[in-house]
mmCIF file of C-alpha atoms in Angstrom:
data_model
loop_
_atom_site.group_PDB
_atom_site.id
_atom_site.type_symbol
_atom_site.label_atom_id
_atom_site.label_comp_id
_atom_site.label_asym_id
_atom_site.label_seq_id
_atom_site.Cartn_x
_atom_site.Cartn_y
_atom_site.Cartn_z
ATOM 1 C CA MET A 53 -20.143 59.837 -28.372
ATOM 2 C CA LEU A 54 -18.993 58.067 -31.527
ATOM 3 C CA GLN A 55 -19.145 61.036 -33.920
ATOM 4 C CA PRO A 56 -15.495 62.129 -33.425
ATOM 5 C CA PHE A 57 -14.342 58.631 -34.412
ATOM 6 C CA ILE A 58 -16.303 58.425 -37.674
ATOM 7 C CA LYS A 59 -13.977 58.985 -40.626
ATOM 8 C CA SER A 60 -13.837 58.569 -44.370
ATOM 9 C CA TRP A 61 -11.430 55.920 -45.617
ATOM 10 C CA SER A 62 -9.796 54.982 -48.892
ATOM 11 C CA GLY A 63 -7.508 52.018 -49.295
ATOM 12 C CA TYR A 64 -7.477 48.385 -50.316
ATOM 13 C CA GLY A 65 -9.216 45.283 -49.061
ATOM 14 C CA VAL A 66 -8.919 41.602 -49.940
ATOM 15 C CA ARG A 67 -11.779 39.244 -50.748
ATOM 16 C CA HIS A 68 -11.710 35.610 -51.816
ATOM 17 C CA ILE A 69 -14.332 33.498 -53.524
ATOM 18 C CA PRO A 70 -14.411 29.923 -54.816
ATOM 19 C CA ASP A 71 -12.185 29.345 -57.822
ATOM 20 C CA GLY A 72 -14.413 29.459 -60.873
ATOM 21 C CA ASP A 73 -16.318 31.761 -63.177
ATOM 22 C CA TYR A 74 -17.993 34.113 -60.686
ATOM 23 C CA ASP A 75 -18.731 37.834 -60.703
ATOM 24 C CA ILE A 76 -16.605 39.324 -57.929
ATOM 25 C CA TYR A 77 -19.073 42.241 -57.693
ATOM 26 C CA ASP A 78 -22.088 39.974 -57.126
ATOM 27 C CA PHE A 79 -23.048 40.488 -53.480
ATOM 28 C CA SER A 80 -26.455 38.814 -53.715
ATOM 29 C CA ARG A 81 -25.399 36.164 -51.190
ATOM 30 C CA ALA A 82 -23.889 38.664 -48.734
ATOM 31 C CA GLY A 83 -26.731 38.378 -46.222
ATOM 32 C CA LEU A 84 -27.452 34.656 -46.394
ATOM 33 C CA ALA A 85 -24.983 33.158 -43.907
ATOM 34 C CA THR A 86 -26.215 32.284 -40.435
ATOM 35 C CA ASP A 87 -22.800 32.065 -38.784
ATOM 36 C CA ASN A 88 -21.020 35.354 -39.515
ATOM 37 C CA ARG A 89 -19.438 37.060 -36.543
ATOM 38 C CA TRP A 90 -20.397 40.679 -37.259
ATOM 39 C CA ASN A 91 -23.849 40.393 -38.822
ATOM 40 C CA ILE A 92 -27.043 38.421 -38.482
ATOM 41 C CA GLN A 93 -28.649 36.565 -41.358
ATOM 42 C CA GLY A 94 -30.454 39.034 -43.596
ATOM 43 C CA ASP A 95 -28.010 41.918 -43.051
ATOM 44 C CA SER A 96 -26.222 42.327 -46.380
ATOM 45 C CA THR A 97 -22.575 42.476 -45.329
ATOM 46 C CA LEU A 98 -19.278 42.308 -47.203
ATOM 47 C CA TYR A 99 -16.099 41.261 -45.404
ATOM 48 C CA LEU A 100 -12.733 42.522 -46.705
ATOM 49 C CA ALA A 101 -9.395 41.659 -45.103
ATOM 50 C CA SER A 102 -6.432 43.997 -44.762
ATOM 51 C CA GLU A 103 -4.147 41.495 -46.526
ATOM 52 C CA LYS A 104 -4.081 38.002 -47.998
ATOM 53 C CA ASP A 105 -2.657 36.457 -44.810
ATOM 54 C CA VAL A 106 -5.628 37.790 -42.842
ATOM 55 C CA ALA A 107 -8.099 36.484 -45.438
ATOM 56 C CA LEU A 108 -6.462 33.057 -45.443
ATOM 57 C CA GLY A 109 -6.235 32.907 -41.651
ATOM 58 C CA GLU A 110 -9.875 33.897 -41.180
ATOM 59 C CA TRP A 111 -11.066 31.411 -43.819
ATOM 60 C CA SER A 112 -8.985 28.566 -42.365
ATOM 61 C CA ARG A 113 -10.241 29.281 -38.850
ATOM 62 C CA HIS A 114 -13.810 29.467 -40.104
ATOM 63 C CA LEU A 115 -13.497 26.080 -41.819
ATOM 64 C CA GLN A 116 -11.865 24.428 -38.802
ATOM 65 C CA VAL A 117 -14.281 25.791 -36.231
ATOM 66 C CA GLU A 118 -17.604 26.127 -37.987
ATOM 67 C CA ARG A 119 -17.887 24.009 -41.110
ATOM 68 C CA SER A 120 -18.522 20.401 -41.993
ATOM 69 C CA VAL A 121 -15.828 18.141 -43.434
ATOM 70 C CA GLY A 122 -17.935 17.757 -46.593
ATOM 71 C CA LEU A 123 -17.886 21.481 -47.241
ATOM 72 C CA VAL A 124 -14.160 21.752 -46.566
ATOM 73 C CA LYS A 125 -13.507 19.196 -49.316
ATOM 74 C CA LYS A 126 -15.531 21.275 -51.791
ATOM 75 C CA VAL A 127 -13.919 24.666 -51.155
ATOM 76 C CA LYS A 128 -10.206 24.002 -51.133
ATOM 77 C CA ARG A 129 -9.044 26.488 -53.793
ATOM 78 C CA ARG A 130 -9.998 30.151 -53.468
ATOM 79 C CA LYS A 131 -9.409 33.002 -55.901
ATOM 80 C CA VAL A 132 -8.176 36.191 -54.233
ATOM 81 C CA TYR A 133 -9.041 39.736 -55.309
ATOM 82 C CA ARG A 134 -7.766 43.110 -54.112
ATOM 83 C CA PHE A 135 -10.379 45.881 -54.176
ATOM 84 C CA GLU A 136 -9.830 49.591 -54.115
ATOM 85 C CA VAL A 137 -12.240 50.851 -51.433
ATOM 86 C CA LYS A 138 -13.686 54.363 -51.012
ATOM 87 C CA LEU A 139 -15.988 54.981 -48.055
ATOM 88 C CA THR A 140 -17.235 58.224 -46.523
ATOM 89 C CA SER A 141 -18.127 56.937 -43.059
ATOM 90 C CA THR A 142 -16.217 54.268 -41.121
ATOM 91 C CA ILE A 143 -15.345 53.561 -37.516
ATOM 92 C CA ASP A 144 -12.358 51.609 -36.236
ATOM 93 C CA LEU A 145 -13.172 49.005 -33.576
ATOM 94 C CA CYS A 146 -9.441 48.263 -33.333
ATOM 95 C CA ASP A 147 -9.078 51.659 -31.590
ATOM 96 C CA ARG A 148 -9.012 51.479 -27.776
ATOM 97 C CA ASN A 149 -10.616 54.927 -27.557
ATOM 98 C CA VAL A 150 -13.671 53.618 -29.410
ATOM 99 C CA TRP A 151 -13.835 50.711 -26.960
ATOM 100 C CA GLN A 152 -14.016 53.218 -24.100
ATOM 101 C CA VAL A 153 -16.798 55.230 -25.744
ATOM 102 C CA LEU A 154 -18.778 52.004 -26.246
ATOM 103 C CA SER A 155 -18.016 50.926 -22.641
ATOM 104 C CA LEU A 156 -16.567 47.621 -23.827
ATOM 105 C CA GLN A 157 -14.887 45.558 -21.159
ATOM 106 C CA ASP A 158 -12.061 43.276 -22.293
ATOM 107 C CA ALA A 159 -12.809 44.436 -25.838
ATOM 108 C CA ARG A 160 -10.594 42.174 -27.913
ATOM 109 C CA ASN A 161 -11.770 39.079 -26.109
ATOM 110 C CA CYS A 162 -15.411 40.168 -26.086
ATOM 111 C CA PHE A 163 -15.213 40.218 -29.903
ATOM 112 C CA LEU A 164 -14.698 36.442 -29.775
ATOM 113 C CA ASN A 165 -18.301 36.074 -28.636
ATOM 114 C CA LYS A 166 -20.515 36.225 -31.742
ATOM 115 C CA ASP A 167 -23.550 37.534 -29.883
ATOM 116 C CA THR A 168 -21.498 40.405 -28.468
ATOM 117 C CA ALA A 169 -19.824 41.168 -31.811
ATOM 118 C CA ARG A 170 -23.185 41.152 -33.597
ATOM 119 C CA ALA A 171 -24.734 43.403 -30.943
ATOM 120 C CA ILE A 172 -21.915 45.948 -31.240
ATOM 121 C CA ALA A 173 -22.029 45.921 -35.041
ATOM 122 C CA GLY A 174 -25.825 46.052 -35.045
ATOM 123 C CA PHE A 175 -25.845 49.047 -32.720
ATOM 124 C CA ILE A 176 -23.437 50.943 -34.978
ATOM 125 C CA ARG A 177 -25.202 49.763 -38.134
ATOM 126 C CA HIS A 178 -28.666 50.853 -37.007
ATOM 127 C CA THR A 179 -27.933 54.022 -35.016
ATOM 128 C CA THR A 180 -25.241 55.810 -37.042
ATOM 129 C CA GLN A 181 -24.463 56.749 -40.631
ATOM 130 C CA VAL A 182 -21.414 54.448 -40.561
ATOM 131 C CA GLU A 183 -21.027 52.388 -43.752
ATOM 132 C CA ALA A 184 -18.347 50.027 -42.456
ATOM 133 C CA ILE A 185 -16.433 49.065 -39.338
ATOM 134 C CA PHE A 186 -12.836 47.989 -38.986
ATOM 135 C CA VAL A 187 -12.648 45.024 -36.617
ATOM 136 C CA PRO A 188 -9.697 43.019 -35.312
ATOM 137 C CA SER A 189 -9.042 39.749 -37.083
ATOM 138 C CA VAL A 190 -9.884 36.895 -34.732
ATOM 139 C CA VAL A 191 -6.766 35.113 -35.999
ATOM 140 C CA PHE A 192 -4.492 38.103 -35.282
ATOM 141 C CA LEU A 193 -6.347 39.522 -32.289
ATOM 142 C CA ASP A 194 -3.324 41.353 -30.851
ATOM 143 C CA CYS A 195 -2.322 42.964 -34.171
ATOM 144 C CA PRO A 196 -4.559 45.988 -34.872
ATOM 145 C CA ASP A 197 -3.043 46.411 -38.346
ATOM 146 C CA LYS A 198 -4.451 42.954 -39.253
ATOM 147 C CA TRP A 199 -8.061 44.052 -39.575
ATOM 148 C CA VAL A 200 -11.232 43.005 -41.311
ATOM 149 C CA LEU A 201 -13.457 45.657 -42.868
ATOM 150 C CA VAL A 202 -17.132 44.829 -42.307
ATOM 151 C CA VAL A 203 -19.122 46.721 -44.952
ATOM 152 C CA PHE A 204 -22.834 47.419 -44.411
ATOM 153 C CA LEU A 205 -23.979 47.114 -48.024
ATOM 154 C CA GLU A 206 -27.479 48.546 -47.480
ATOM 155 C CA LYS A 207 -25.872 51.878 -46.561
ATOM 156 C CA LEU A 208 -24.127 52.155 -49.923
ATOM 157 C CA SER A 209 -25.076 52.591 -53.556
ATOM 158 C CA THR A 210 -26.546 49.597 -55.369
ATOM 159 C CA ASN A 211 -23.748 50.245 -57.884
ATOM 160 C CA PRO A 212 -20.725 48.685 -56.125
ATOM 161 C CA TYR A 213 -18.291 50.444 -58.482
ATOM 162 C CA GLU A 214 -19.083 53.660 -56.601
ATOM 163 C CA PHE A 215 -17.437 52.385 -53.404
ATOM 164 C CA LEU A 216 -15.270 49.612 -54.915
ATOM 165 C CA PRO A 217 -14.035 51.403 -58.051
ATOM 166 C CA SER A 218 -11.428 48.851 -59.079
ATOM 167 C CA CYS A 219 -10.462 45.269 -58.458
ATOM 168 C CA VAL A 220 -7.514 43.106 -59.499
ATOM 169 C CA GLU A 221 -6.897 39.385 -59.222
ATOM 170 C CA ASP A 222 -4.312 38.660 -56.544
ATOM 171 C CA GLY A 223 -3.612 34.951 -56.854
ATOM 172 C CA TYR A 224 -5.063 31.935 -55.121
ATOM 173 C CA PHE A 225 -4.896 30.095 -51.869
ATOM 174 C CA ALA A 226 -5.858 26.594 -50.936
ATOM 175 C CA VAL A 227 -6.889 25.046 -47.655
ATOM 176 C CA ASP A 228 -5.943 21.442 -46.962
ATOM 177 C CA SER A 229 -8.575 19.322 -45.275
#
């Protein structure tokens, strides 16, 4: 039973977007990608990293493993933002006890398989009130404090300031091709 593991959470999460004049609160593209690990296309999902090093590591890995050279050349410089996050219902998939409740075998490594990760997230997304899941960063798989927060946007207010009340710029990073 997952209920004992569902908790409210307040803290900070890091997001990066292309350097330019963009609205950091515009999540209209959040369900368009076909290659996300924790959601299928059409599921409006926001990914926030625990820290800048996690965001950079995940982005670099994503570019190396899953993107074309042409795209890599276009997206070198990223603007980083740190959001204040307030959620009433989360579950931590970095917690071994949650793995046991979900009967996950070789949990950290099973998260490397996108179909498995999507199935786990989809189950939680569609059968519980959970608004977001903490998942291990694929880049820092053995470091549970290096997480990614996968936010199920359809479960939250259409006004993002209600769950992301503040945001500050937190520098830039660049990825060399």
